[in-house]
Amino acid sequence: MLFHTPAFAVFFLAFLISYLPVRASRWGVLVIVLFSSFFYGTWNWRFLPLLWFTIVLDFSIGYAMGRIQDQRTRTKLLWTSVTCNLAILGYFKYWNFLVHSFVSDPVWVARLSLGDIILPLGISFYVFQSMSYIIDVYRGVQKPLKSIIDFAAFVTFFPHLIAGPIQRIQQLVPQILKPDAITWNRITSGILVFSTGLFRKALGDTLAAFHDPIFSNLAWSQPAEVVFGIVSFGLQIYLDFSGYSEMAVGIARAIGIDLVTNFDAPYLSTSIRDFWRRWHISLSMWLRDYLYISLGGSRVGMTRQVSNLLFTMTVCGLWHGAGWNFAIWGLLHGIFLGVNLLFRKFLPERKPESGMASWIYRALSLTLTFTLANYAWIYFRIPTLEGSLVANAKLLRWIQSPSWPSVPPGIVGIFAVVLMMDVLTRLKGEIFPLHIEFTRGRALRYGVAAACLLIVSIVLTIGRPTQQFIYFQF
Amino acid sequence: MTLPSDAPDAGSGAVRSQECWTTPSIPSGRWQSFHQFAIFVSFAIGTFLSANFLISTARLPRYASWTGVSTLEDKLDAFERFARHGPVDAVLMGSSIVDFGVSAESLSEELTQHSGKACRVFNFSTGAATLRTFPLLYQLLRTTATPKALFLLVPVERDREDVVSPRRPEQILLRSPIASSLHNSFLLAISKEIWSVPLIRFAGPLRDLALHGAYKNRVATHADVYELGPNGDTFSFNVNTDRQGFLKDFEQRRRLVLKQHSTYLGKSEIRGLQDLANMAKNDGVSLTVIAHDRASALALQDSAYRAALRPYYEEILRTVPMKSINFLEHFVPAPFEISDSVHLNRHGANRFARLLARELLGGSCAPEPAWNAPEFRAQDRDPTFNSWSAVVTRRSTDPTGVLELEFVQTWQTPRLLPGESIEIAVRTPDNRDMFCASQVIRQGLLHAETSMLPAGDNVFWVRVVSKGLPQEAAINLPLVSFRWLERDSAAAFAHQATSPTTTP
């Protein structure tokens, strides 16, 4: 049930009818849990017990932690939760990958592998979210919740359940228990953010229709096409995931709950460090707070810091998918971040402050960051090492004799639109700033803009097979 | 890996991060009034409606994104227009054999004339439709109007269950957006309304325009070269010139029919027929099965072949009892009535409809006056006449001065514009080729000076050629309609009367 399908519209209408009359009471939380479980079950009801197993396990461990003072027992409980969660993730997501990677005997591969095991939808998201609660309780940052329904609402809240943004307990649960008043402003805001997300998704799907054939026939594609395809994929994954996140944020906003922002014009970053502050913010924050800092963060020596970065980013890569290509992608970003760290540490800051030099410095930083981030997408998009090598060879050939591929003018137009949207986001904080006072003129402009976004989305989407969100597979 | 319980930056980091990555909260004290929201919604709806209006006025091609079958969507549009003008008495259902080969327009005229009360028949046939497809077609057509009678015109066919071609209409329908609503009339009605919104309907061409600056994914269909009439008939004035192919087609057909299968209908066809019968019964619609056949079989049929047709129709009647009509032995089309080995042309379709009308009304078939026709042989090095050349007929009672011809003008056909220097090549019944001076009156419509053509009940083979150029400059233009006019009534033509050129 994708957010932009008629089935979801019917589901959401039924949810509103059930939720709105009771949202201020405890029944509202129960309605959220019931509808979210149904929402998840529509994909594959057989994985609903697994979701609920995670909920019951982590709620019970969190509850027990709250009643036990002994630190050693608390640590044991923490490790029980972490082990169980990682075991679930490992079994469903990584077992076959590990067997195929480390067992060479085909007989043993056949014996050990689990066949075509189905990956439960959103497992990486809800497992990480649930683990963050346990770690927060262990650290004493969060008091254990008293009601399993509240915790279930935190894990299953349907706008973010499948593909994030990954929420924090301190941020989401208070809002679920006491949602903000539903004002006309909120509804308008929800519509606008949802429309923007839909628009982004439509643009992303259009780019996919352009570059998917290039990646399917990598060996036969022209070098310029491959280069353009890589950049196009970089934009598609951004548009696809940020589109989903914005749709989720829009839906939640309309019912009085603010979710976290997941993207902040990442391709306008001036360093890889800056990029990771703006790309999949909820995941990078999670990795920073629960993995990188736990490994020592920036309080350890430079060598350890760099190796922590490499480890964290490789985990980040593997979180996205069970494959060496994802590990390479993460490792590459770890290397970029490590080099960035070393530069900052050992080279004195010589950033020009103003004037033309400052603009040139910014433009160069931006171009370098954009190039590195897009180069890394090769390993994310192409599952095999052979394929990545072919793409690299094409890239080298293109560098030797650059040319412009035959690209439909509309695709170039999409690039321009995305740039414009990101510049707007960077300048105003949001494409449609709703935290400032509204005038009639603004209401009028936003009304026209929302309709235009919807119109373009319809034109780009209708009559094409519905594309699953890329991040659903993670 | 250690998870320090007392790491100060861990906890505070989490809290700090909360502040910077939470979405800006929306002020609840400002702009809560309904007034601004109303402005927002009004302008959003206004913009949406304006865009739809603009799109509906633009002449955009159809990509058939609802059903996947462009000709079917054209038929649905035509059926809507037809149903708006009065009740629907009967609908013809069949494959392209019926689409081209039975004129619902002529049938309506004949039934009206002979029964004394207005009768309106629509041809809802579509290419490759079979008994499997009919229930789906019926569901589609009743979203617009339910007819009083349904005529199923089917040739003998032995459908193999194990062969599922993705190009069959029912398979295309089941892969299209319509599929999810096809078996529920309520959902189908909603789906139809949604897909009739111009923005949704023309999303494909608009997307092509936006991305490529041209209709890159537009697919040519036979609807681009044949005109669809107001009663849903597809007009073809072509004539068959491939004699060898024609004979070969009949031989294959004859072998299939004479084989006398123990069963003709597969499970899906029986189910289709029963579904259709159930729906028709619920709607109070009468069903009639009418025998039809490929043009080659109609033209070359013999008594053994005709006898072998019967078991097929008997099996249909055993599956679903209904009225049946078979007058194929009385319908042997002349060469000028045949478009190709499968299809009749407009002349054949008209005559088939006249005979069907008389069968339906219980009358006898009066013989029609004979025609004088030329030989329809496209010679190897004859670029002037080919299967695209149109067949027109003229009774001795018709006017003789001017022949008005209207041609199909779509993106798939050459443009015929006023001021063009053209003439009409005509092959007469005595196999002489004549070139008649012509003038384009408006786009696609021309008048030709024909007073020199021989009188009588004649069939002519006509074609547009560029004037003053070699005969190779003949233009492939499919005909929509023709009319014989008195010279005076063709006022626009009066100033340009030249003698026709005759080639022996």
Coordinates of N, CA and C in Angstrom, one line a residue, chain A residues 93-94 276 283 287 311-323 325-331 380 474:
Chain A
K93 N 18.1 -10.9 6.7 CA 18.8 -10.1 5.7 C 20.2 -10.5 5.3
Y94 N 20.9 -11.1 6.2 CA 22.3 -11.3 5.9 C 22.8 -12.8 5.8
W276 N 26.7 14.2 4.8 CA 26.1 13.2 5.7 C 25.3 13.9 6.8
L283 N 19.1 8.4 9.8 CA 20.0 7.2 9.9 C 21.4 7.7 10.4
L287 N 23.4 6.4 13.6 CA 24.7 5.7 13.6 C 25.7 6.5 14.4
F311 N 34.5 1.9 10.0 CA 33.7 0.8 10.5 C 32.2 1.3 10.5
T312 N 31.9 2.4 11.0 CA 30.6 2.9 11.0 C 30.0 3.0 9.6
M313 N 30.8 3.6 8.7 CA 30.2 3.8 7.4 C 30.1 2.4 6.6
T314 N 30.9 1.5 6.9 CA 30.7 0.1 6.3 C 29.5 -0.5 6.8
V315 N 29.2 -0.3 8.1 CA 27.9 -0.8 8.7 C 26.8 -0.1 8.0
C316 N 27.0 1.2 7.8 CA 25.9 2.0 7.1 C 25.6 1.4 5.8
G317 N 26.7 1.0 5.1 CA 26.5 0.4 3.7 C 25.8 -0.9 3.8
L318 N 26.2 -1.7 4.8 CA 25.6 -3.0 4.9 C 24.2 -2.9 5.4
W319 N 23.9 -1.9 6.1 CA 22.5 -1.7 6.6 C 21.6 -1.5 5.4
H320 N 22.1 -0.9 4.3 CA 21.3 -0.7 3.1 C 21.0 -2.0 2.4
G321 N 21.9 -3.0 2.4 CA 21.7 -4.2 1.7 C 22.8 -5.2 2.0
A322 N 22.4 -6.5 1.8 CA 23.3 -7.6 2.1 C 24.1 -7.8 0.8
G323 N 25.2 -7.2 0.6 CA 26.0 -7.3 -0.6 C 27.3 -6.6 -0.4
N325 N 28.8 -4.9 -2.6 CA 28.7 -3.6 -3.3 C 28.3 -2.5 -2.3
F326 N 27.3 -2.9 -1.4 CA 26.9 -1.9 -0.4 C 28.0 -1.6 0.6
A327 N 28.8 -2.7 1.0 CA 29.9 -2.5 1.9 C 30.9 -1.6 1.3
I328 N 31.2 -1.8 0.0 CA 32.2 -0.9 -0.7 C 31.7 0.5 -0.7
W329 N 30.4 0.7 -1.0 CA 29.8 2.0 -1.0 C 30.0 2.7 0.4
G330 N 29.7 2.0 1.4 CA 29.8 2.5 2.8 C 31.3 2.8 3.1
L331 N 32.2 1.9 2.7 CA 33.6 2.0 3.0 C 34.2 3.2 2.2
F380 N 26.6 1.3 -5.3 CA 25.3 1.1 -4.7 C 24.3 0.6 -5.7
F474 N 15.3 -2.1 1.8 CA 16.3 -2.1 2.8 C 15.6 -2.4 4.1

